[in-house]
Coordinates of C-alpha atoms in Angstrom, one line a residue:
M1 CA -28.8 5.0 -33.3
L2 CA -25.5 3.7 -31.8
V3 CA -24.2 0.1 -32.0
D4 CA -21.9 -2.0 -29.9
L5 CA -19.9 -4.4 -32.0
R6 CA -18.6 -7.1 -29.6
Q7 CA -16.3 -10.0 -30.3
Y8 CA -15.8 -12.6 -27.6
T9 CA -13.0 -15.1 -27.4
L10 CA -14.4 -18.3 -25.7
H11 CA -13.0 -21.3 -24.1
P12 CA -12.5 -24.0 -26.7
G13 CA -15.7 -25.9 -27.6
R14 CA -18.0 -23.7 -25.6
R15 CA -19.5 -21.4 -28.2
D16 CA -22.7 -23.2 -28.6
E17 CA -23.3 -22.9 -24.9
L18 CA -23.2 -19.2 -25.1
I19 CA -25.3 -19.1 -28.2
D20 CA -28.0 -21.1 -26.5
L21 CA -28.0 -18.6 -23.6
F22 CA -28.2 -15.7 -26.0
D23 CA -30.9 -17.0 -28.1
R24 CA -33.0 -18.3 -25.2
Y25 CA -32.6 -15.6 -22.6
F26 CA -30.5 -12.6 -23.7
V27 CA -32.4 -11.4 -26.8
E28 CA -35.7 -10.5 -25.2
G29 CA -34.0 -9.9 -21.9
Q30 CA -31.9 -7.0 -23.4
E31 CA -34.6 -5.7 -25.7
A32 CA -36.9 -5.4 -22.6
T33 CA -34.6 -2.6 -21.4
G34 CA -34.7 -0.6 -24.7
M35 CA -31.9 -2.2 -26.6
Q36 CA -32.1 -3.8 -30.1
L37 CA -30.4 -7.2 -30.6
V38 CA -29.2 -6.7 -34.1
G39 CA -27.4 -10.0 -34.6
Q40 CA -25.6 -12.9 -33.1
F41 CA -23.0 -14.9 -35.1
R42 CA -20.5 -17.7 -35.3
D43 CA -17.2 -16.6 -36.7
L44 CA -16.6 -19.0 -39.6
D45 CA -12.8 -18.4 -39.4
D46 CA -12.5 -19.0 -35.6
P47 CA -14.4 -21.7 -33.8
D48 CA -14.0 -20.0 -30.5
R49 CA -15.2 -16.5 -31.4
F50 CA -18.7 -15.2 -30.9
V51 CA -19.6 -11.9 -32.6
W52 CA -22.7 -9.8 -31.9
L53 CA -24.2 -6.4 -32.3
R54 CA -26.7 -4.5 -30.2
G55 CA -28.2 -1.1 -30.9
F56 CA -29.3 1.9 -28.8
P57 CA -31.6 4.8 -29.7
D58 CA -28.9 7.3 -28.5
Y59 CA -25.9 7.7 -26.2
E60 CA -27.9 8.6 -23.1
S61 CA -30.3 5.6 -23.4
R62 CA -27.3 3.3 -23.8
G63 CA -26.0 3.9 -20.2
K64 CA -29.5 3.4 -18.7
A65 CA -30.3 0.3 -20.8
L66 CA -27.0 -1.4 -19.9
S67 CA -27.4 -0.6 -16.2
D68 CA -31.0 -1.9 -16.2
F69 CA -30.0 -5.2 -18.0
Y70 CA -26.8 -6.0 -16.0
G71 CA -28.5 -5.1 -12.8
G72 CA -31.6 -7.0 -13.6
P73 CA -32.9 -10.5 -13.1
V74 CA -32.1 -12.1 -16.5
W75 CA -28.4 -11.4 -16.3
K76 CA -28.2 -12.2 -12.6
A77 CA -29.8 -15.6 -13.3
H78 CA -27.5 -16.6 -16.2
R79 CA -24.3 -14.5 -15.8
E80 CA -22.3 -17.3 -14.2
A81 CA -23.1 -19.7 -17.0
A82 CA -22.3 -17.0 -19.6
N83 CA -19.1 -15.8 -18.1
A84 CA -17.9 -19.4 -17.7
T85 CA -17.7 -19.7 -21.5
M86 CA -15.6 -16.6 -22.0
L87 CA -11.8 -16.0 -22.1
D88 CA -12.1 -12.4 -23.2
S89 CA -15.1 -10.1 -23.6
D90 CA -13.3 -6.8 -23.9
N91 CA -13.0 -6.6 -27.7
A92 CA -15.9 -4.1 -28.1
L93 CA -16.4 -1.0 -30.2
L94 CA -19.1 1.8 -29.9
L95 CA -20.1 2.8 -33.4
K96 CA -22.4 5.4 -35.1
P97 CA -24.0 4.7 -38.5
L98 CA -22.8 6.4 -41.6
L99 CA -25.1 4.4 -43.8
V100 CA -28.0 1.9 -43.1
R101 CA -29.9 0.3 -46.0
E102 CA -32.6 -2.2 -46.6
G103 CA -31.5 -5.5 -45.2
Y104 CA -30.4 -4.1 -41.9
P105 CA -33.0 -5.1 -39.3
E106 CA -35.5 -2.5 -37.9
P107 CA -36.2 -2.5 -34.1
G108 CA -38.9 -5.1 -33.4
S109 CA -38.1 -7.2 -36.5
I110 CA -39.7 -10.6 -36.3
R111 CA -37.3 -13.5 -35.6
P112 CA -37.7 -17.2 -35.1
P113 CA -39.1 -18.2 -31.7
I114 CA -37.2 -19.4 -28.7
G115 CA -36.4 -23.1 -29.2
A116 CA -36.2 -23.0 -33.0
A117 CA -33.6 -25.4 -34.3
D118 CA -30.2 -23.9 -34.4
V119 CA -28.1 -23.7 -37.5
P120 CA -25.0 -25.9 -37.6
P121 CA -21.6 -24.3 -37.1
S122 CA -20.3 -25.4 -40.5
F123 CA -21.7 -25.8 -44.0
G124 CA -21.1 -29.5 -44.2
A125 CA -24.6 -30.5 -43.1
A126 CA -27.6 -30.9 -45.4
D127 CA -29.5 -28.1 -43.7
V128 CA -27.0 -25.4 -44.8
P129 CA -27.4 -22.1 -43.1
P130 CA -29.3 -19.7 -45.3
S131 CA -26.8 -16.8 -45.3
I132 CA -23.5 -15.3 -44.5
V133 CA -23.0 -11.9 -42.9
A134 CA -19.7 -10.5 -44.0
G135 CA -17.7 -7.3 -43.9
A136 CA -14.6 -5.7 -42.5
V137 CA -13.2 -3.7 -39.7
Y138 CA -10.7 -1.1 -40.9
H139 CA -8.3 0.3 -38.3
R140 CA -7.5 3.9 -38.8
S141 CA -5.0 6.5 -37.5
S142 CA -7.8 9.1 -36.7
L143 CA -11.4 10.0 -37.5
S144 CA -10.1 12.9 -39.5
D145 CA -7.8 10.9 -41.8
G146 CA -9.9 11.1 -45.0
F147 CA -10.8 7.4 -44.7
T148 CA -14.5 7.9 -44.7
D149 CA -14.6 9.9 -47.9
F150 CA -12.3 7.3 -49.5
F151 CA -14.6 4.5 -48.5
R152 CA -17.7 6.3 -49.8
N153 CA -16.2 7.4 -53.1
D154 CA -14.0 4.5 -54.0
I155 CA -14.3 1.4 -51.8
E156 CA -18.1 1.1 -51.5
P157 CA -18.7 1.3 -55.3
A158 CA -16.0 -1.4 -55.8
L159 CA -17.6 -3.6 -53.2
S160 CA -21.0 -3.1 -54.7
E161 CA -19.7 -3.9 -58.2
A162 CA -18.2 -7.1 -56.9
G163 CA -21.5 -8.1 -55.3
A164 CA -21.1 -6.9 -51.7
R165 CA -23.2 -3.8 -51.5
P166 CA -23.0 -2.8 -47.8
V167 CA -26.2 -2.8 -45.8
A168 CA -24.6 -0.8 -43.0
V169 CA -21.5 1.3 -42.5
F170 CA -20.3 2.5 -39.1
E171 CA -17.4 4.4 -37.6
T172 CA -16.2 4.9 -34.1
Y173 CA -18.4 7.1 -31.9
P174 CA -15.9 9.2 -30.0
A175 CA -17.4 9.5 -26.5
E176 CA -16.6 8.5 -23.0
N177 CA -17.9 5.0 -22.1
N178 CA -21.1 5.7 -20.2
F179 CA -21.2 2.1 -18.8
P180 CA -17.6 1.5 -17.7
A181 CA -18.3 -1.9 -16.2
L182 CA -18.0 -3.1 -19.8
P183 CA -14.8 -1.8 -21.4
L184 CA -14.7 -0.4 -24.9
R185 CA -11.8 0.0 -27.3
D186 CA -11.3 3.6 -28.3
D187 CA -9.3 3.1 -31.5
P188 CA -10.9 4.7 -34.6
V189 CA -12.4 2.3 -37.1
L190 CA -14.7 2.0 -40.0
V191 CA -16.9 -1.1 -40.2
W192 CA -19.1 -2.3 -43.0
L193 CA -21.5 -5.3 -43.2
T194 CA -23.5 -7.0 -45.9
T195 CA -25.3 -10.3 -46.4
F196 CA -24.9 -13.2 -48.9
A197 CA -27.3 -16.0 -49.8
G198 CA -24.6 -18.5 -48.9
P199 CA -21.0 -19.7 -49.3
A200 CA -21.1 -19.7 -53.1
S201 CA -22.2 -16.1 -53.5
Y202 CA -19.6 -15.0 -50.9
D203 CA -16.8 -16.9 -52.7
A204 CA -17.9 -15.4 -56.0
Y205 CA -17.7 -11.9 -54.5
R206 CA -14.2 -12.6 -53.2
D207 CA -13.1 -13.9 -56.6
R208 CA -14.4 -10.9 -58.4
L209 CA -12.7 -8.5 -56.0
A210 CA -9.4 -10.4 -56.2
T211 CA -9.3 -10.4 -60.0
S212 CA -10.3 -6.7 -60.3
P213 CA -7.3 -4.7 -61.6
K214 CA -8.6 -1.5 -60.0
W215 CA -8.9 -3.2 -56.7
R216 CA -5.6 -4.9 -56.9
D217 CA -3.5 -2.0 -58.3
H218 CA -5.1 1.0 -56.7
L219 CA -7.8 0.5 -54.0
E220 CA -6.1 -2.2 -52.0
P221 CA -2.7 -0.4 -51.8
E222 CA -4.5 2.8 -50.8
L223 CA -6.4 0.9 -48.1
T224 CA -3.1 -0.4 -46.8
R225 CA -1.7 3.1 -46.8
L226 CA -4.6 4.6 -44.9
S227 CA -4.9 1.7 -42.4
A228 CA -3.1 1.7 -39.0
T229 CA -3.1 -2.1 -39.0
P230 CA -4.3 -4.8 -41.4
P231 CA -8.1 -5.0 -41.7
Q232 CA -10.2 -7.7 -39.9
H233 CA -12.3 -9.4 -42.5
L234 CA -15.6 -10.8 -41.0
R235 CA -17.2 -14.0 -42.3
L236 CA -20.1 -14.9 -40.0
T237 CA -23.0 -17.2 -39.9
P238 CA -26.1 -16.0 -38.0
T239 CA -27.5 -17.9 -35.1
T240 CA -31.1 -19.0 -35.6
R241 CA -32.5 -16.0 -33.7
S242 CA -30.2 -13.4 -35.3
A243 CA -32.2 -10.5 -36.8
L244 CA -29.4 -9.6 -39.2
R245 CA -29.0 -12.5 -41.6

């Protein structure tokens, strides 16, 4: 399995337009070519960012599936509307799994049908979204920098103790982009993701981590030392038809 993690910067106020296209047309449209739509999300810290993940059985199938979709009728019918919402769609990473646990969706996972009521973009409404998907993107100096072992041996146990046991951990898959029409970043990263029942459980995890002496005095400084740039913390709310939630 390989995964594209894609983060789009959109024109102000147009995120829900793109989400409607995704949830209505691009989920089944892409899965019909052999991809897995893992999840689609609103970034809770940026109203104009849309984040999504799609999976592929392997490297070779990735090139064929992308060619089939972007050369096929679904994309051709809706590409102008989708592209009109986007300022930048080049923030994309090709990742391989280091760990996948229960909670990460299997291919073919059941999701709400097309037309199901969408979740609101904030937590102010009465029908609060049921979950938060959170994690981080750690930017590294190289794939041989010892970061993976440090994460497995030290960071992951600390996250789990604070209430954020990762359901998936990925790192950069170092290969030539086999669908160059869609650019990929080639910088080495490690990405982890998990799910929370809602804002309260997420905030409790952040509080526990911030008040942990081990995290504050040892692990966070070592993270800073090993990271090429500051990490990107992800705090996302799934769209109605996101499989990961």
